[in-house]
Coordinates of C-alpha atoms in Angstrom, one line a residue:
M141 CA 24.5 -12.9 16.1
S142 CA 27.4 -11.2 15.2
P143 CA 27.0 -7.1 15.3
S144 CA 27.2 -6.2 11.8
L145 CA 24.2 -8.7 11.1
T146 CA 22.2 -7.5 13.7
H147 CA 22.4 -4.1 12.4
T148 CA 21.6 -5.3 9.0
L149 CA 18.7 -7.2 9.8
I150 CA 15.2 -5.8 10.0
D151 CA 15.1 -3.4 13.4
V152 CA 12.6 -5.2 15.6
R153 CA 13.1 -2.8 18.6
P154 CA 9.5 -1.8 18.4
L155 CA 8.3 -5.0 19.1
R156 CA 10.4 -5.2 22.3
T157 CA 10.0 -1.6 23.5
S158 CA 6.0 -1.2 22.9
P159 CA 3.4 -3.6 23.7
V160 CA 0.8 -1.4 21.9
F161 CA 2.5 -1.2 18.8
R162 CA 3.2 -5.2 19.0
R163 CA -0.9 -5.7 19.6
L164 CA -1.5 -3.3 16.7
L165 CA 0.8 -5.0 14.3
I166 CA -0.6 -8.3 15.0
G167 CA -3.7 -7.0 14.4
R168 CA -3.4 -5.6 11.6
T169 CA -1.4 -8.0 9.8
V170 CA -4.4 -10.7 10.1
S171 CA -6.8 -8.2 8.9
V172 CA -4.6 -7.3 6.0
L173 CA -4.7 -11.1 5.6
G174 CA -8.3 -11.3 5.3
G175 CA -8.3 -8.1 3.0
F176 CA -5.8 -10.3 0.6
M177 CA -8.2 -13.1 0.6
T178 CA -11.5 -11.0 0.0
M179 CA -9.6 -9.5 -2.9
V180 CA -9.4 -12.8 -4.8
T181 CA -12.6 -14.3 -3.8
V182 CA -14.5 -10.8 -5.2
M183 CA -12.6 -11.4 -8.5
Y184 CA -13.3 -14.9 -8.4
Q185 CA -17.0 -14.2 -7.4
V186 CA -17.7 -11.6 -10.3
W187 CA -15.8 -13.9 -13.0
D188 CA -17.9 -16.8 -12.2
M189 CA -21.0 -14.5 -12.6
T190 CA -20.3 -12.5 -15.9
H191 CA -17.2 -14.5 -17.6
S192 CA -16.4 -10.7 -18.5
T193 CA -13.4 -8.9 -18.1
V194 CA -15.2 -5.8 -18.0
W195 CA -16.9 -6.4 -14.9
T196 CA -13.8 -7.9 -13.6
G197 CA -12.1 -4.5 -14.3
A198 CA -15.0 -2.8 -12.6
V199 CA -14.0 -4.5 -9.3
G200 CA -10.8 -2.6 -9.2
L201 CA -13.0 0.7 -10.0
A202 CA -15.1 -0.1 -7.0
N203 CA -12.0 -0.2 -4.7
A204 CA -10.2 2.7 -6.3
V205 CA -12.9 5.4 -7.0
P206 CA -14.6 5.8 -3.4
T207 CA -10.8 6.0 -2.1
V208 CA -10.1 8.9 -4.2
V209 CA -13.4 10.7 -3.6
V210 CA -13.4 9.9 -0.2
G211 CA -9.8 10.4 0.5
L212 CA -9.1 14.2 1.2
F213 CA -12.2 14.9 3.0
A214 CA -11.8 11.8 5.0
G215 CA -8.2 13.0 6.1
S216 CA -9.9 16.3 7.2
W217 CA -12.4 14.7 9.1
V218 CA -9.5 12.3 10.7
D219 CA -7.5 15.7 11.9
R220 CA -10.6 17.1 13.6
G221 CA -11.2 13.9 15.9
D222 CA -9.9 11.1 17.9
R223 CA -8.2 9.4 15.4
R224 CA -8.5 5.8 17.7
R225 CA -12.4 6.1 17.8
I226 CA -12.4 6.7 14.0
Y227 CA -10.3 3.8 13.2
L228 CA -12.4 1.3 15.3
F229 CA -15.4 2.8 13.9
N230 CA -14.2 2.3 10.1
T231 CA -13.0 -1.2 11.4
V232 CA -16.5 -2.1 12.5
A233 CA -18.1 -1.0 9.2
Q234 CA -15.4 -2.8 7.2
A235 CA -16.7 -5.8 9.3
V236 CA -19.9 -5.6 8.8
C237 CA -19.3 -5.4 5.0
S238 CA -17.5 -8.6 4.9
L239 CA -20.4 -10.2 6.9
L240 CA -22.9 -9.0 4.2
L241 CA -20.6 -10.2 1.5
A242 CA -20.7 -13.6 3.2
V243 CA -24.4 -13.9 3.4
Q244 CA -24.9 -13.0 -0.2
G245 CA -21.9 -15.3 -1.0
F246 CA -24.3 -18.1 1.0
T247 CA -27.2 -17.4 -0.4
G248 CA -26.4 -16.6 -4.2
H249 CA -29.1 -14.3 -4.7
V250 CA -27.3 -10.7 -5.2
P251 CA -26.7 -9.7 -8.6
V252 CA -23.1 -8.5 -9.3
L253 CA -23.7 -4.7 -9.2
G254 CA -24.9 -5.7 -5.4
V255 CA -21.6 -7.2 -4.9
L256 CA -19.6 -4.2 -6.4
A257 CA -21.5 -1.7 -4.0
L258 CA -20.6 -3.9 -1.0
V259 CA -17.1 -3.4 -2.3
A260 CA -17.5 0.4 -2.7
A261 CA -19.0 0.6 0.6
Q262 CA -16.0 -1.1 2.3
S263 CA -13.4 0.9 0.2
C264 CA -15.1 4.0 1.5
F265 CA -14.8 2.8 5.3
G266 CA -11.1 2.0 4.2
A267 CA -10.5 5.4 3.0
V268 CA -11.0 6.7 6.3
G269 CA -9.7 4.2 8.5
G270 CA -6.3 3.9 6.5
P271 CA -5.7 8.1 7.7
A272 CA -6.5 7.5 10.6
S273 CA -4.2 4.4 11.3
G274 CA -1.3 6.6 9.4
V275 CA -0.8 8.7 12.8
F276 CA -0.3 5.6 15.1
I277 CA 3.2 4.9 14.7
P278 CA 4.7 8.1 15.0
R279 CA 2.9 8.8 18.3
L280 CA 3.3 5.5 19.6
L281 CA 7.1 5.2 19.1
P282 CA 10.0 7.1 19.6
K283 CA 11.2 9.1 16.4
D284 CA 14.3 7.0 16.3
Q285 CA 12.1 3.9 15.7
V286 CA 9.4 5.2 13.4
A287 CA 11.6 3.9 10.4
A288 CA 11.7 0.5 12.3
G289 CA 8.2 0.4 12.7
L290 CA 7.5 1.1 9.3
A291 CA 9.8 -1.4 8.1
L292 CA 7.7 -4.0 10.3
N293 CA 4.4 -2.8 8.7
T294 CA 5.8 -3.1 5.0
M295 CA 7.3 -6.6 5.7
S296 CA 3.8 -8.1 7.2
F297 CA 1.7 -6.2 4.2
T298 CA 4.1 -7.8 1.7
T299 CA 3.8 -11.2 3.4
M300 CA 0.5 -11.1 3.6
M301 CA 0.3 -10.2 -0.4
L302 CA 2.0 -13.5 -0.9
V303 CA 0.1 -15.4 1.2
G304 CA -3.2 -14.3 1.3
P305 CA -4.5 -14.8 -2.3
A306 CA -3.3 -18.4 -2.0
L307 CA -5.0 -18.9 1.1
G308 CA -8.3 -17.6 -0.4
G309 CA -8.0 -19.8 -3.1
L310 CA -7.7 -22.8 -1.2
L311 CA -11.0 -21.5 1.2
I312 CA -12.8 -21.1 -1.8
G313 CA -11.8 -24.7 -3.5
W314 CA -12.5 -26.2 0.0
A315 CA -15.5 -23.9 1.6
G316 CA -16.8 -21.8 -1.2
I317 CA -16.7 -18.3 -1.4
G318 CA -19.5 -17.3 1.4
A319 CA -16.5 -18.8 4.0
C320 CA -13.8 -16.9 2.6
Y321 CA -15.9 -13.7 3.3
L322 CA -16.7 -14.8 6.7
A323 CA -13.1 -15.4 7.4
D324 CA -12.4 -11.9 6.5
A325 CA -15.1 -10.5 8.7
L326 CA -13.5 -12.5 11.6
T327 CA -9.8 -11.3 11.1
F328 CA -11.2 -7.7 11.5
L329 CA -12.1 -8.8 15.3
L330 CA -8.3 -9.2 15.8
G331 CA -7.7 -5.8 14.0
F332 CA -10.3 -4.2 16.2
Y333 CA -8.5 -5.8 19.2
G334 CA -5.2 -4.5 18.1
A335 CA -6.6 -1.0 18.5
F336 CA -8.5 -0.9 21.1
G337 CA -6.0 -0.9 23.5
L338 CA -4.7 2.4 22.0
P339 CA -4.8 5.5 23.9
A340 CA -7.1 8.6 22.7
L341 CA -5.1 10.0 20.1
P342 CA -6.6 13.5 19.1
P343 CA -4.6 15.9 16.9
E344 CA -1.4 17.9 18.4
G345 CA -2.1 21.3 17.6
E346 CA -4.8 23.4 15.6
P347 CA -7.7 20.7 14.6
S348 CA -8.6 20.9 10.9
R349 CA -11.1 23.3 9.8
A350 CA -14.4 21.7 8.7
G351 CA -15.1 20.9 5.0
L352 CA -13.5 22.0 1.9
H353 CA -11.6 24.6 4.1
G354 CA -9.7 21.7 5.7
V355 CA -9.0 19.9 2.7
L356 CA -7.4 23.1 0.9
D357 CA -5.4 23.4 4.1
G358 CA -3.9 19.9 3.5
L359 CA -3.4 20.7 -0.5
R360 CA -1.3 23.8 0.5
F361 CA 1.1 22.0 2.8
L362 CA 1.5 19.5 -0.1
A363 CA 2.3 22.2 -2.6
G364 CA 4.6 24.2 -0.2
H365 CA 6.5 21.4 1.6
R366 CA 9.2 20.4 -1.2
V367 CA 10.3 17.3 0.9
V368 CA 6.8 15.6 1.4
R369 CA 5.7 16.9 -2.2
G370 CA 9.0 15.3 -3.8
A371 CA 8.2 11.9 -2.1
L372 CA 4.6 11.6 -3.4
L373 CA 6.0 12.6 -7.0
T374 CA 8.7 9.9 -6.9
D375 CA 6.3 7.5 -6.0
L376 CA 3.9 8.7 -8.9
A377 CA 6.8 8.5 -10.9
A378 CA 7.6 4.9 -10.3
T379 CA 3.8 3.7 -10.5
V380 CA 2.1 5.7 -13.2
L381 CA 5.7 5.2 -16.1
A382 CA 6.5 1.7 -14.9
M383 CA 3.7 -0.1 -13.2
P384 CA 4.0 -3.9 -14.8
I385 CA 1.0 -5.9 -13.8
S386 CA -1.4 -5.3 -16.8
L387 CA 1.7 -6.5 -19.1
F388 CA 2.6 -9.7 -17.4
P389 CA 0.0 -11.5 -19.7
L390 CA 1.1 -10.2 -22.9
I391 CA 5.0 -10.7 -21.6
N392 CA 4.5 -14.0 -20.9
S393 CA 3.0 -14.8 -24.5
E394 CA 5.5 -12.9 -26.2
R395 CA 8.3 -14.2 -24.3
F396 CA 7.9 -17.2 -22.1
G397 CA 5.1 -19.4 -24.3
G398 CA 2.1 -18.2 -22.2
D399 CA 2.9 -20.8 -19.6
P400 CA 0.6 -20.2 -16.9
R401 CA 3.1 -21.3 -14.2
T402 CA 5.4 -18.6 -15.8
L403 CA 2.9 -16.1 -15.4
G404 CA 2.0 -16.9 -11.7
L405 CA 5.6 -16.7 -10.7
F406 CA 5.8 -12.9 -11.9
L407 CA 4.0 -11.6 -9.0
S408 CA 5.5 -14.1 -6.4
A409 CA 8.9 -12.8 -7.6
I410 CA 8.0 -9.2 -6.7
S411 CA 6.9 -10.2 -3.4
V412 CA 9.7 -12.4 -2.8
G413 CA 12.0 -9.5 -3.7
G414 CA 10.0 -7.0 -1.3
I415 CA 10.0 -9.5 1.7
T416 CA 13.7 -10.2 1.5
A417 CA 14.5 -6.3 1.4
S418 CA 12.3 -6.1 4.6
V419 CA 14.2 -8.6 6.3
F420 CA 17.4 -6.7 5.5
S421 CA 15.9 -3.2 6.2
G422 CA 18.1 -2.9 9.6
T423 CA 20.7 -0.8 7.5
V424 CA 18.0 1.5 5.8
T425 CA 16.1 2.4 8.4
R426 CA 19.3 3.3 10.8
L427 CA 20.7 5.3 8.0
G428 CA 18.7 8.4 8.1
R429 CA 18.6 9.2 4.5
P430 CA 15.2 8.1 3.8
G431 CA 14.8 10.8 0.5
L432 CA 18.1 9.8 -1.0
V433 CA 17.3 5.9 -0.5
M434 CA 13.6 6.5 -1.6
L435 CA 15.1 8.2 -4.7
L436 CA 17.8 5.2 -5.2
G437 CA 15.1 2.7 -4.6
A438 CA 12.3 4.2 -7.2
S439 CA 15.3 4.3 -10.0
T440 CA 16.3 0.6 -9.5
W441 CA 12.5 -0.2 -9.8
G442 CA 12.4 1.0 -13.0
A443 CA 15.7 0.1 -14.3
A444 CA 14.8 -3.3 -13.0
L445 CA 12.0 -3.6 -14.8
A446 CA 13.4 -2.0 -18.2
A447 CA 15.8 -5.0 -18.0
F448 CA 13.0 -7.5 -17.4
G449 CA 11.2 -6.2 -20.4
L450 CA 14.3 -7.4 -22.4
M451 CA 15.1 -10.8 -20.9
T452 CA 14.4 -13.9 -22.8
N453 CA 15.5 -16.4 -20.2
P454 CA 12.6 -17.1 -17.7
W455 CA 14.9 -17.2 -14.9
A456 CA 16.9 -13.8 -15.5
G457 CA 13.5 -12.2 -15.6
L458 CA 12.3 -13.4 -12.5
A459 CA 15.5 -12.4 -10.7
F460 CA 15.0 -8.8 -12.0
L461 CA 11.3 -8.9 -11.1
A462 CA 12.7 -9.9 -7.3
L463 CA 15.1 -7.0 -7.3
A464 CA 12.2 -4.6 -8.4
G465 CA 10.7 -5.9 -5.6
A466 CA 13.1 -5.7 -3.2
A467 CA 13.6 -1.7 -4.6
D468 CA 9.9 -0.8 -4.2
S469 CA 9.6 -2.0 -0.9
T470 CA 12.7 -0.1 0.1
S471 CA 11.4 3.0 -1.8
V472 CA 7.7 2.6 -0.2
L473 CA 9.2 2.2 3.3
S474 CA 11.2 5.5 2.5
R475 CA 8.3 7.3 1.4
S476 CA 6.6 6.7 4.4
T477 CA 9.2 7.4 6.7
I478 CA 9.6 10.6 5.3
I479 CA 5.4 11.7 5.6
Q480 CA 5.6 10.5 8.9
T481 CA 8.4 12.6 10.1
H482 CA 7.8 15.7 8.2
T483 CA 4.5 16.0 8.5
P484 CA 3.1 18.1 11.9
D485 CA 0.3 15.7 13.4
A486 CA -2.6 18.2 13.2
L487 CA -1.9 17.7 9.2
L488 CA -1.1 13.9 9.5
G489 CA -4.4 12.4 8.6
R490 CA -4.7 14.4 5.5
V491 CA -1.3 13.9 4.0
S492 CA -1.5 10.4 4.6
A493 CA -5.0 10.3 3.0
A494 CA -3.1 11.9 -0.2
E495 CA -0.4 8.9 0.2
Q496 CA -3.2 6.4 -0.1
I497 CA -4.6 8.1 -3.0
V498 CA -1.4 8.1 -4.6
G499 CA -0.9 4.4 -3.9
Q500 CA -4.2 3.7 -5.5
A501 CA -4.4 5.8 -8.4
G502 CA -0.8 5.6 -9.4
P503 CA -0.7 1.5 -9.9
N504 CA -4.2 1.9 -11.6
L505 CA -3.0 4.7 -14.2
G506 CA 0.2 2.9 -14.5
N507 CA -1.5 -0.4 -15.5
L508 CA -3.7 1.8 -18.1
R509 CA -0.6 3.6 -19.5
G510 CA 0.9 0.2 -19.8
G511 CA -1.6 -1.6 -21.6
L512 CA -2.2 1.7 -24.1
V513 CA 1.6 1.4 -25.1
A514 CA 1.6 -2.2 -25.6
G515 CA -1.2 -1.9 -27.7
W516 CA 0.3 0.6 -30.1
T517 CA 3.8 -1.3 -29.6
S518 CA 4.6 -4.6 -27.6
G519 CA 4.7 -5.7 -24.0
A520 CA 8.4 -5.4 -24.4
T521 CA 8.5 -2.0 -25.6
A522 CA 5.9 -0.7 -23.0
L523 CA 8.1 -2.2 -20.2
F524 CA 11.1 -0.9 -21.3
T525 CA 10.4 2.5 -22.1
G526 CA 8.3 3.0 -19.0
G527 CA 11.0 1.6 -16.7
L528 CA 13.6 4.3 -18.3
L529 CA 11.0 7.1 -18.2
C530 CA 10.7 5.9 -14.5
V531 CA 14.4 6.4 -14.0
L532 CA 14.6 9.9 -15.8
A533 CA 11.8 11.3 -13.7
V534 CA 13.0 10.2 -10.6
A535 CA 16.1 11.7 -11.7
G536 CA 14.4 14.7 -12.5
V537 CA 12.6 15.0 -9.1
G538 CA 16.1 14.0 -7.2
A539 CA 17.7 16.8 -9.1
S540 CA 15.1 19.7 -8.2
T541 CA 14.6 18.7 -4.7
P542 CA 18.0 18.8 -3.1
E543 CA 16.0 18.6 0.4
L544 CA 14.6 15.2 -0.6
R545 CA 18.6 14.0 -0.8
A546 CA 19.5 15.3 2.2
G547 CA 20.2 13.6 5.5
A548 CA 17.7 13.3 8.6
G549 CA 18.9 16.4 10.0
A550 CA 17.8 18.8 6.9
G551 CA 14.3 19.7 6.5
V552 CA 12.8 17.7 9.2
T553 CA 10.9 21.1 10.6
P554 CA 8.2 21.2 8.0
D555 CA 8.0 24.3 5.8
E556 CA 5.1 26.5 6.1
P557 CA 3.7 27.3 2.3

């Protein structure tokens, strides 16, 4: 393989140099696969029980609300204890929730509110486990391999997002919803095994203060650190202003005759674009300019979705969606690299919790925004204006935050508020 191609392909040095990281990545990949299988199973079961879009919409709330409510307090707790132990405990708790979902799936005697309560409980434990795992990569890998480790994480997540729902649908049809929930519970065993070999990971530096004081310390850091704040604002601009998922059925009806095969390809195109960008992420992770790459990626995401809103040819539309998926994957990778390398370890749990909240709340608000604008105008108008606003907002963040555009050597030492 030529040196130029090696430089372009995803950097796999973390897999070669760190057996602990390799085992962790395998375990988390399998666990994420189970999570996407459960996601499609819950949606299928709730629809089968109620035949109501209100209840299927409530599944999203059952996932999002605990993440937002528990998130910041969870981050403060994570920054006071051994992150490895916290992650292992919450992995076991999530597995128990999946087992209870399996039991109700096999028996069929639990009302829909009971199913949503189990989903919400699992989301609460995930809201704690997520920030705990946010410290793993910068503690396991040398600094020059952190971006590569995050790229491997991104590629595994995007691949499972493509494979998981399809596999879940096949398993539901073959063995029923109980078996699909049970399979998810079993995947947590590999997730537990992957993290069990980690060393103890207490905070480096002064532990978080308890309760609200620790939360406020984290918020003060976010408000005062221009690079990290700019990274999160860029992500919010991309998701709140240009999230397209809720518009896909309407766009498919307006432009492509409502063909369900076309609708199914929309999300697949975004996933394929994301996977492709991850495979060829070597140049991005070695560049050392994550802020500039993130700004360009978020702008391309908005521009590609605006272009998709104007397309009448389905193949051209799918090409723009694939471009949007590639840009989004690159932007998310760069945002995570900024947060992991610019945040002190003693604050990383709280900042990772804020990143998780932004990742949950932004897309939900974006889908709501898109639906409201489409209701007043049309799906194409909502997509085009949202994409254009995204480009303008990201340009505004970049213009007002020169530190974000700077290279790896600029602003690495976190600013203190």
